[in-house]
Amino acid sequence: MQIIYFDNNATTKIAPQVLVKMNETYQMPLNNSAVHYFGRLATKFIEDARKEVRKLLNAQNYEVIFGSSATEATNTLFQGCNAKKILISQIEHASAYSCRPHEKEVSEIKVLDNGVVDLEDLKLHLEKISDPNFLVSVMFANNETGALQPVEEISKLVHQKGGLFHCDIVQGVGKVPLDLEKINADFASISAHKINGPQGVGALLMRKGLDVKPLIVGGKQEKSKRAGTMNTAGIAGFGEACKITTAKISEYENVKKLRALLESEIKKISGDNVKIFCEETPRLPNTCFVALKNCDAQTQLINFDINGICVSAGSACSSGTVAGSRILKSMGVDSAFSTSAIRISLAPENTKEEVDKFIKVWSEFYERTKK
Ligand code: PLP
């Protein structure tokens, strides 16, 4: 059976050019701490990749600190920044949402029912702040709903109050135009495996002149901001992925058309029993977060899996119980829908034939299970 992969917000297929590059670097004993030939070569691979990351994000004025993931990048910042207070939105990815350093006060900014961070609530939080030693972290696009966040406006409000702004740009990169200078972010987290690069590589971007204490201490790699022998092959692959990402962005026009087809067909089939979240909100062109009323997400996932289609749930299964999506709960969605949401996330590699198959499987399932 041909497997259809519609879970590209979880991870993407590694690009052939990335594999070629990584294979080339894996042939050599590369450690950039060494002073010999291979040390210099490792440095070249890493610095070339750094240039590509900067180029992709218009981040010439940013330090790029390579690490294992976007999760590590965000943790490094939250743990290692000088801020005494951190404001995060209710819809942040777990990598930010779960990171609550003991010595820092963390507060949550509310979200509107359209999936967008509530700017009025942010303003209320900011009014109460007297010490400018604070950090605000809001993602560029939500990984479940795809909803784009007003990050430029947030950044402006934060700076007016003297604070610093961090943006988790993981899901936006490559899918929509994204420019760090335009956002005016002080920090950003990025992950290679969401843009056809390897897993286990990410970076923290930090405006030049700012500082952060390392999360991982030891050697002096990455200007003492992240210790440990560097993942040269992974970083080289990340650089290669950045190169192809810019070229691929125009392909998302077609991805958007495929999503429109998928959404209009499932609405035709299931009518009022289906709810597409953030449908009217500016969102990523590839993401469809949809719920079939009172039909739990796991049952739907299993049915798609049996039919060779990979999608994911917006809900986490813990100790045998299905907990509804935290993101949907924060948007005020009731449990009849929040426990039955599945996420379909497309990529330029997906085809109309694959979407047609998805619709067929949806339709058969709906007819079988409708009450
Ligand atoms: N931020 C967002 C919005 C994500 O979607 C993810 C991954 O799912 C992460 C952060 C974490 O990225 P990584 O897998 O590199 O830790």
CSV table of C-alpha atoms and ligand atoms in Angstrom, one decimal:
chain,number,residue,atom,x,y,z
A,1,MET,CA,0.0,0.0,0.0
A,2,GLN,CA,1.2,3.5,-0.9
A,3,ILE,CA,1.5,5.5,2.3
A,4,ILE,CA,0.2,9.1,2.1
A,5,TYR,CA,2.0,11.4,4.5
A,6,PHE,CA,-0.1,14.3,5.7
A,7,ASP,CA,1.7,15.1,8.9
A,8,ASN,CA,4.3,17.6,7.8
A,9,ASN,CA,3.9,19.9,10.8
A,10,ALA,CA,5.2,17.0,12.9
A,11,THR,CA,8.3,16.4,10.7
A,12,THR,CA,9.2,16.5,7.0
A,13,LYS,CA,10.9,14.2,4.6
A,14,ILE,CA,14.6,14.9,4.4
A,15,ALA,CA,15.5,16.4,1.0
A,16,PRO,CA,17.9,14.4,-1.3
A,17,GLN,CA,20.3,17.4,-1.5
A,18,VAL,CA,20.4,17.5,2.3
A,19,LEU,CA,21.3,13.8,2.4
A,20,VAL,CA,24.0,14.2,-0.2
A,21,LYS,CA,25.6,17.0,1.9
A,22,MET,CA,25.4,15.1,5.1
A,23,ASN,CA,26.8,12.0,3.5
A,24,GLU,CA,29.8,14.1,2.3
A,25,THR,CA,30.5,15.4,5.7
A,26,TYR,CA,30.0,12.0,7.4
A,27,GLN,CA,32.9,10.7,5.3
A,28,MET,CA,35.3,12.8,7.3
A,29,PRO,CA,36.4,13.1,11.0
A,30,LEU,CA,35.0,16.6,11.5
A,31,ASN,CA,35.4,18.4,14.8
A,32,ASN,CA,35.6,22.2,14.6
A,33,SER,CA,37.6,22.4,17.8
A,34,ALA,CA,40.6,20.8,16.2
A,35,VAL,CA,43.4,23.1,14.8
A,36,HIS,CA,44.2,20.8,11.9
A,37,TYR,CA,42.9,20.4,8.3
A,38,PHE,CA,39.7,18.6,9.3
A,39,GLY,CA,39.0,21.1,12.1
A,40,ARG,CA,39.2,23.9,9.6
A,41,LEU,CA,37.0,22.0,7.2
A,42,ALA,CA,34.4,21.4,9.9
A,43,THR,CA,34.5,25.2,10.7
A,44,LYS,CA,33.8,25.9,7.0
A,45,PHE,CA,30.8,23.6,6.9
A,46,ILE,CA,29.4,25.1,10.0
A,47,GLU,CA,30.0,28.7,9.0
A,48,ASP,CA,28.5,28.1,5.6
A,49,ALA,CA,25.4,26.8,7.2
A,50,ARG,CA,25.3,29.7,9.6
A,51,LYS,CA,25.3,32.0,6.5
A,52,GLU,CA,22.4,30.1,5.0
A,53,VAL,CA,20.3,30.4,8.2
A,54,ARG,CA,20.9,34.1,8.3
A,55,LYS,CA,20.1,34.5,4.6
A,56,LEU,CA,16.9,32.6,4.9
A,57,LEU,CA,15.6,34.6,7.8
A,58,ASN,CA,17.1,38.0,6.9
A,59,ALA,CA,19.1,37.7,10.1
A,60,GLN,CA,22.4,39.3,9.3
A,61,ASN,CA,22.4,41.1,12.7
A,62,TYR,CA,21.8,37.9,14.7
A,63,GLU,CA,24.0,35.4,16.3
A,64,VAL,CA,23.1,31.8,15.3
A,65,ILE,CA,23.7,29.3,18.1
A,66,PHE,CA,23.4,25.8,16.8
A,67,GLY,CA,22.0,23.1,19.1
A,68,SER,CA,19.9,19.9,19.1
A,69,SER,CA,16.5,21.4,18.5
A,70,ALA,CA,14.1,24.3,18.7
A,71,THR,CA,13.2,22.9,22.1
A,72,GLU,CA,16.7,23.3,23.3
A,73,ALA,CA,16.9,26.8,21.8
A,74,THR,CA,13.8,28.0,23.7
A,75,ASN,CA,14.9,26.3,26.9
A,76,THR,CA,18.3,27.9,26.7
A,77,LEU,CA,16.7,31.3,26.3
A,78,PHE,CA,14.1,30.9,29.1
A,79,GLN,CA,16.6,29.4,31.5
A,80,GLY,CA,19.5,31.6,30.6
A,81,CYS,CA,18.1,35.1,29.9
A,82,ASN,CA,18.3,37.9,32.5
A,83,ALA,CA,14.5,38.4,32.6
A,84,LYS,CA,12.8,38.0,36.0
A,85,LYS,CA,9.4,37.7,34.3
A,86,ILE,CA,8.4,35.7,31.2
A,87,LEU,CA,5.1,36.2,29.4
A,88,ILE,CA,4.0,33.4,27.1
A,89,SER,CA,0.8,32.9,25.1
A,90,GLN,CA,-1.6,30.1,26.1
A,91,ILE,CA,-1.0,28.4,22.7
A,92,GLU,CA,2.8,28.1,22.7
A,93,HIS,CA,4.3,24.8,21.8
A,94,ALA,CA,5.2,22.6,24.8
A,95,SER,CA,8.9,23.5,24.3
A,96,ALA,CA,8.0,27.0,25.6
A,97,TYR,CA,4.8,26.2,27.5
A,98,SER,CA,6.4,23.6,29.8
A,99,CYS,CA,9.6,25.6,30.4
A,100,ARG,CA,9.0,27.4,33.7
A,101,PRO,CA,12.3,28.2,35.3
A,102,HIS,CA,12.1,28.3,39.1
A,103,GLU,CA,13.5,31.7,39.7
A,104,LYS,CA,11.4,33.4,37.0
A,105,GLU,CA,7.7,34.3,37.2
A,106,VAL,CA,5.8,33.0,34.1
A,107,SER,CA,2.4,34.3,33.1
A,108,GLU,CA,0.1,33.4,30.3
A,109,ILE,CA,-1.5,35.7,27.7
A,110,LYS,CA,-5.0,34.7,26.7
A,111,VAL,CA,-6.1,33.7,23.2
A,112,LEU,CA,-9.2,34.8,21.3
A,113,ASP,CA,-11.7,32.2,20.0
A,114,ASN,CA,-10.2,32.7,16.5
A,115,GLY,CA,-6.9,31.2,17.7
A,116,VAL,CA,-5.1,34.5,17.8
A,117,VAL,CA,-3.3,35.9,20.8
A,118,ASP,CA,-5.4,38.5,22.6
A,119,LEU,CA,-3.5,41.8,22.2
A,120,GLU,CA,-5.8,43.5,24.8
A,121,ASP,CA,-4.8,40.9,27.4
A,122,LEU,CA,-1.2,41.4,26.5
A,123,LYS,CA,-1.6,45.1,27.0
A,124,LEU,CA,-3.1,44.5,30.4
A,125,HIS,CA,-0.1,42.3,31.4
A,126,LEU,CA,2.3,45.0,30.1
A,127,GLU,CA,0.5,47.8,32.1
A,128,LYS,CA,1.2,45.9,35.3
A,129,ILE,CA,4.9,45.5,34.6
A,130,SER,CA,7.2,48.0,36.2
A,131,ASP,CA,10.6,46.3,35.8
A,132,PRO,CA,11.7,46.3,32.1
A,133,ASN,CA,13.7,43.1,32.7
A,134,PHE,CA,11.1,40.9,31.1
A,135,LEU,CA,10.7,38.6,28.1
A,136,VAL,CA,7.6,37.9,26.0
A,137,SER,CA,7.4,34.7,23.9
A,138,VAL,CA,4.8,34.3,21.2
A,139,MET,CA,5.0,31.9,18.3
A,140,PHE,CA,4.8,33.0,14.6
A,141,ALA,CA,2.3,30.3,13.7
A,142,ASN,CA,0.5,27.7,15.8
A,143,ASN,CA,1.5,24.1,15.1
A,144,GLU,CA,-2.0,22.7,15.5
A,145,THR,CA,-4.3,25.4,14.0
A,146,GLY,CA,-1.8,27.1,11.7
A,147,ALA,CA,-3.1,30.4,12.9
A,148,LEU,CA,-0.6,33.3,12.2
A,149,GLN,CA,0.0,35.5,15.2
A,150,PRO,CA,0.4,39.3,15.2
A,151,VAL,CA,4.1,39.1,16.1
A,152,GLU,CA,5.1,42.4,14.6
A,153,GLU,CA,2.5,44.2,16.7
A,154,ILE,CA,3.4,42.2,19.8
A,155,SER,CA,7.1,43.0,19.3
A,156,LYS,CA,6.3,46.7,19.1
A,157,LEU,CA,4.2,46.6,22.3
A,158,VAL,CA,6.9,44.7,24.1
A,159,HIS,CA,9.7,47.1,23.0
A,160,GLN,CA,7.7,50.1,23.9
A,161,LYS,CA,7.7,48.8,27.5
A,162,GLY,CA,11.4,48.1,27.4
A,163,GLY,CA,11.2,44.2,27.3
A,164,LEU,CA,12.6,41.6,24.9
A,165,PHE,CA,10.7,39.6,22.4
A,166,HIS,CA,11.2,35.9,21.5
A,167,CYS,CA,9.5,34.3,18.5
A,168,ASP,CA,9.2,30.5,18.0
A,169,ILE,CA,9.3,30.6,14.2
A,170,VAL,CA,9.5,26.8,13.7
A,171,GLN,CA,6.2,26.3,11.8
A,172,GLY,CA,6.3,29.5,9.7
A,173,VAL,CA,9.7,29.0,8.1
A,174,GLY,CA,9.5,28.0,4.5
A,175,LYS,CA,5.7,28.1,4.3
A,176,VAL,CA,5.1,31.9,4.3
A,177,PRO,CA,7.5,34.8,4.0
A,178,LEU,CA,9.3,35.4,7.3
A,179,ASP,CA,11.8,38.1,8.1
A,180,LEU,CA,13.3,38.5,11.5
A,181,GLU,CA,14.1,42.2,11.0
A,182,LYS,CA,10.6,42.9,10.1
A,183,ILE,CA,9.2,41.0,13.1
A,184,ASN,CA,11.9,42.9,15.1
A,185,ALA,CA,12.4,39.8,17.3
A,186,ASP,CA,15.2,39.8,19.8
A,187,PHE,CA,15.4,36.0,19.8
A,188,ALA,CA,14.0,33.2,17.6
A,189,SER,CA,13.9,29.4,17.7
A,190,ILE,CA,14.1,27.3,14.6
A,191,SER,CA,14.3,23.6,13.8
A,192,ALA,CA,15.9,21.9,10.8
A,193,HIS,CA,13.5,18.9,10.6
A,194,LYS,CA,10.5,21.0,9.8
A,195,ILE,CA,12.1,22.3,6.6
A,196,ASN,CA,13.3,19.0,5.0
A,197,GLY,CA,16.5,19.0,7.1
A,198,PRO,CA,17.7,16.4,9.6
A,199,GLN,CA,16.3,15.8,13.1
A,200,GLY,CA,18.4,16.7,16.1
A,201,VAL,CA,19.4,20.1,14.8
A,202,GLY,CA,18.1,23.5,15.7
A,203,ALA,CA,19.2,27.0,16.5
A,204,LEU,CA,18.6,29.9,18.8
A,205,LEU,CA,18.9,33.3,17.0
A,206,MET,CA,19.9,36.2,19.1
A,207,ARG,CA,20.2,39.8,18.1
A,208,LYS,CA,23.9,40.8,18.2
A,209,GLY,CA,24.7,42.6,21.5
A,210,LEU,CA,22.3,40.5,23.6
A,211,ASP,CA,23.4,37.7,25.8
A,212,VAL,CA,22.2,34.5,27.3
A,213,LYS,CA,23.8,32.0,29.7
A,214,PRO,CA,24.4,28.5,28.3
A,215,LEU,CA,22.0,25.7,29.2
A,216,ILE,CA,24.7,23.1,28.4
A,217,VAL,CA,28.1,23.9,29.8
A,218,GLY,CA,31.5,22.3,29.1
A,219,GLY,CA,33.7,23.2,26.1
A,220,LYS,CA,33.8,26.6,24.4
A,221,GLN,CA,31.8,25.7,21.3
A,222,GLU,CA,29.4,28.3,19.9
A,223,LYS,CA,31.3,31.1,21.7
A,224,SER,CA,30.6,29.3,25.0
A,225,LYS,CA,26.9,29.5,24.5
A,226,ARG,CA,26.4,25.8,23.8
A,227,ALA,CA,29.0,23.2,24.9
A,228,GLY,CA,29.5,19.8,23.2
A,229,THR,CA,31.1,18.6,20.0
A,230,MET,CA,29.1,20.1,17.2
A,231,ASN,CA,26.8,18.0,15.0
A,232,THR,CA,28.7,19.0,11.8
A,233,ALA,CA,26.9,16.8,9.4
A,234,GLY,CA,23.5,17.8,10.8
A,235,ILE,CA,24.4,21.5,10.7
A,236,ALA,CA,25.7,21.2,7.1
A,237,GLY,CA,22.4,19.5,6.3
A,238,PHE,CA,20.4,22.3,8.0
A,239,GLY,CA,22.3,24.8,5.8
A,240,GLU,CA,21.4,22.9,2.7
A,241,ALA,CA,17.8,22.7,3.8
A,242,CYS,CA,17.7,26.5,4.2
A,243,LYS,CA,19.0,26.9,0.6
A,244,ILE,CA,16.1,24.8,-0.9
A,245,THR,CA,13.5,26.4,1.4
A,246,THR,CA,13.5,29.8,-0.2
A,247,ALA,CA,13.0,28.2,-3.6
A,248,LYS,CA,10.1,26.1,-2.4
A,249,ILE,CA,8.0,28.8,-0.8
A,250,SER,CA,6.1,29.5,-4.1
A,251,GLU,CA,5.0,25.9,-4.2
A,252,TYR,CA,2.7,26.6,-1.2
A,253,GLU,CA,0.2,28.3,-3.6
A,254,ASN,CA,-0.6,24.8,-4.8
A,255,VAL,CA,-0.6,23.4,-1.3
A,256,LYS,CA,-3.2,26.0,-0.4
A,257,LYS,CA,-5.4,24.9,-3.3
A,258,LEU,CA,-5.1,21.3,-2.3
A,259,ARG,CA,-6.1,22.2,1.3
A,260,ALA,CA,-9.1,24.3,-0.1
A,261,LEU,CA,-10.2,21.2,-2.1
A,262,LEU,CA,-9.9,19.0,1.0
A,263,GLU,CA,-11.8,21.3,3.2
A,264,SER,CA,-14.6,22.0,0.8
A,265,GLU,CA,-15.2,18.3,0.2
A,266,ILE,CA,-15.2,17.3,3.8
A,267,LYS,CA,-17.7,20.1,4.5
A,268,LYS,CA,-19.9,18.8,1.7
A,269,ILE,CA,-19.8,15.3,3.1
A,270,SER,CA,-20.2,16.1,6.8
A,271,GLY,CA,-22.1,19.4,6.9
A,272,ASP,CA,-22.7,20.8,10.4
A,273,ASN,CA,-20.9,17.8,12.0
A,274,VAL,CA,-17.6,19.1,10.9
A,275,LYS,CA,-15.7,22.1,12.3
A,276,ILE,CA,-12.6,23.5,10.8
A,277,PHE,CA,-10.7,25.6,13.3
A,278,CYS,CA,-9.3,29.0,12.4
A,279,GLU,CA,-10.9,28.8,9.0
A,280,GLU,CA,-11.5,32.5,8.8
A,281,THR,CA,-8.1,33.4,10.5
A,282,PRO,CA,-5.0,34.1,8.5
A,283,ARG,CA,-3.2,30.7,8.8
A,284,LEU,CA,-0.4,28.6,7.3
A,285,PRO,CA,-1.3,27.4,3.8
A,286,ASN,CA,-0.7,23.7,4.5
A,287,THR,CA,-2.6,23.2,7.8
A,288,CYS,CA,-6.1,22.0,8.4
A,289,PHE,CA,-7.2,21.3,12.0
A,290,VAL,CA,-10.6,19.7,11.8
A,291,ALA,CA,-13.1,18.0,14.2
A,292,LEU,CA,-15.8,15.6,13.5
A,293,LYS,CA,-18.4,16.1,16.3
A,294,ASN,CA,-18.4,13.5,19.0
A,295,CYS,CA,-16.1,11.2,17.2
A,296,ASP,CA,-12.9,10.8,19.2
A,297,ALA,CA,-9.7,11.6,17.4
A,298,GLN,CA,-8.0,8.3,18.1
A,299,THR,CA,-10.7,6.4,16.3
A,300,GLN,CA,-10.3,8.6,13.3
A,301,LEU,CA,-6.5,8.3,13.3
A,302,ILE,CA,-6.7,4.5,13.4
A,303,ASN,CA,-9.1,4.5,10.5
A,304,PHE,CA,-6.8,6.7,8.4
A,305,ASP,CA,-3.8,4.7,9.4
A,306,ILE,CA,-5.5,1.4,8.3
A,307,ASN,CA,-6.1,3.1,5.0
A,308,GLY,CA,-2.4,4.2,4.7
A,309,ILE,CA,-2.9,7.9,5.5
A,310,CYS,CA,-0.7,9.5,8.2
A,311,VAL,CA,-2.4,12.4,10.1
A,312,SER,CA,-2.2,13.3,13.7
A,313,ALA,CA,-4.4,14.3,16.6
A,314,GLY,CA,-4.6,17.6,18.3
A,315,SER,CA,-5.1,15.6,21.5
A,316,ALA,CA,-2.6,13.7,23.7
A,317,CYS,CA,-3.5,10.3,25.0
A,318,SER,CA,-2.4,9.9,28.6
A,319,SER,CA,-3.1,6.9,30.8
A,320,GLY,CA,-5.8,5.6,28.5
A,321,THR,CA,-7.8,8.8,28.5
A,322,VAL,CA,-7.9,11.2,25.6
A,323,ALA,CA,-7.3,14.7,26.7
A,324,GLY,CA,-8.6,17.4,24.4
A,325,SER,CA,-6.2,19.8,22.7
A,326,ARG,CA,-4.8,22.5,25.1
A,327,ILE,CA,-4.8,24.9,22.2
A,328,LEU,CA,-8.5,24.3,21.4
A,329,LYS,CA,-9.4,24.6,25.1
A,330,SER,CA,-7.7,27.9,25.3
A,331,MET,CA,-9.8,29.0,22.3
A,332,GLY,CA,-12.9,28.1,24.3
A,333,VAL,CA,-13.9,25.1,22.0
A,334,ASP,CA,-16.2,22.7,23.8
A,335,SER,CA,-15.1,19.1,24.4
A,336,ALA,CA,-17.5,17.6,21.8
A,337,PHE,CA,-15.1,19.1,19.3
A,338,SER,CA,-11.8,19.5,21.1
A,339,THR,CA,-11.4,15.8,21.7
A,340,SER,CA,-12.2,14.9,18.1
A,341,ALA,CA,-9.8,17.1,16.3
A,342,ILE,CA,-7.3,15.8,13.8
A,343,ARG,CA,-4.6,17.8,12.0
A,344,ILE,CA,-3.8,17.4,8.4
A,345,SER,CA,-0.6,19.1,7.4
A,346,LEU,CA,0.3,19.1,3.7
A,347,ALA,CA,3.6,19.7,1.9
A,348,PRO,CA,4.5,20.6,-1.7
A,349,GLU,CA,5.2,16.9,-2.3
A,350,ASN,CA,1.5,16.0,-1.8
A,351,THR,CA,-0.8,15.5,-4.8
A,352,LYS,CA,-4.4,15.9,-5.8
A,353,GLU,CA,-4.7,12.1,-6.1
A,354,GLU,CA,-3.7,11.8,-2.4
A,355,VAL,CA,-6.2,14.4,-1.4
A,356,ASP,CA,-8.9,12.5,-3.4
A,357,LYS,CA,-8.0,9.3,-1.5
A,358,PHE,CA,-8.2,11.2,1.8
A,359,ILE,CA,-11.7,12.5,0.9
A,360,LYS,CA,-12.8,8.9,-0.1
A,361,VAL,CA,-11.6,7.5,3.2
A,362,TRP,CA,-13.2,10.4,5.1
A,363,SER,CA,-16.5,9.8,3.3
A,364,GLU,CA,-16.6,6.1,3.9
A,365,PHE,CA,-15.8,6.5,7.6
A,366,TYR,CA,-18.4,9.2,8.0
A,367,GLU,CA,-21.1,7.1,6.4
A,368,ARG,CA,-20.2,4.1,8.6
A,369,THR,CA,-20.1,6.0,11.9
A,370,LYS,CA,-22.7,8.8,11.6
A,371,LYS,CA,-25.4,8.5,14.2
B,1,PLP,N1,7.9,24.9,18.2
B,1,PLP,C1,6.9,24.5,17.4
B,1,PLP,C2,5.8,25.5,17.0
B,1,PLP,C3,6.8,23.2,16.9
B,1,PLP,O1,5.9,22.8,16.1
B,1,PLP,C4,7.9,22.3,17.4
B,1,PLP,C5,7.9,20.9,16.9
B,1,PLP,O2,6.8,20.3,16.8
B,1,PLP,C6,8.9,22.8,18.2
B,1,PLP,C7,8.8,24.1,18.6
B,1,PLP,C8,10.0,21.9,18.7
B,1,PLP,O3,10.9,21.7,17.7
B,1,PLP,P1,12.0,20.6,17.9
B,1,PLP,O4,11.4,19.3,17.4
B,1,PLP,O5,13.2,21.0,17.0
B,1,PLP,O6,12.4,20.5,19.3
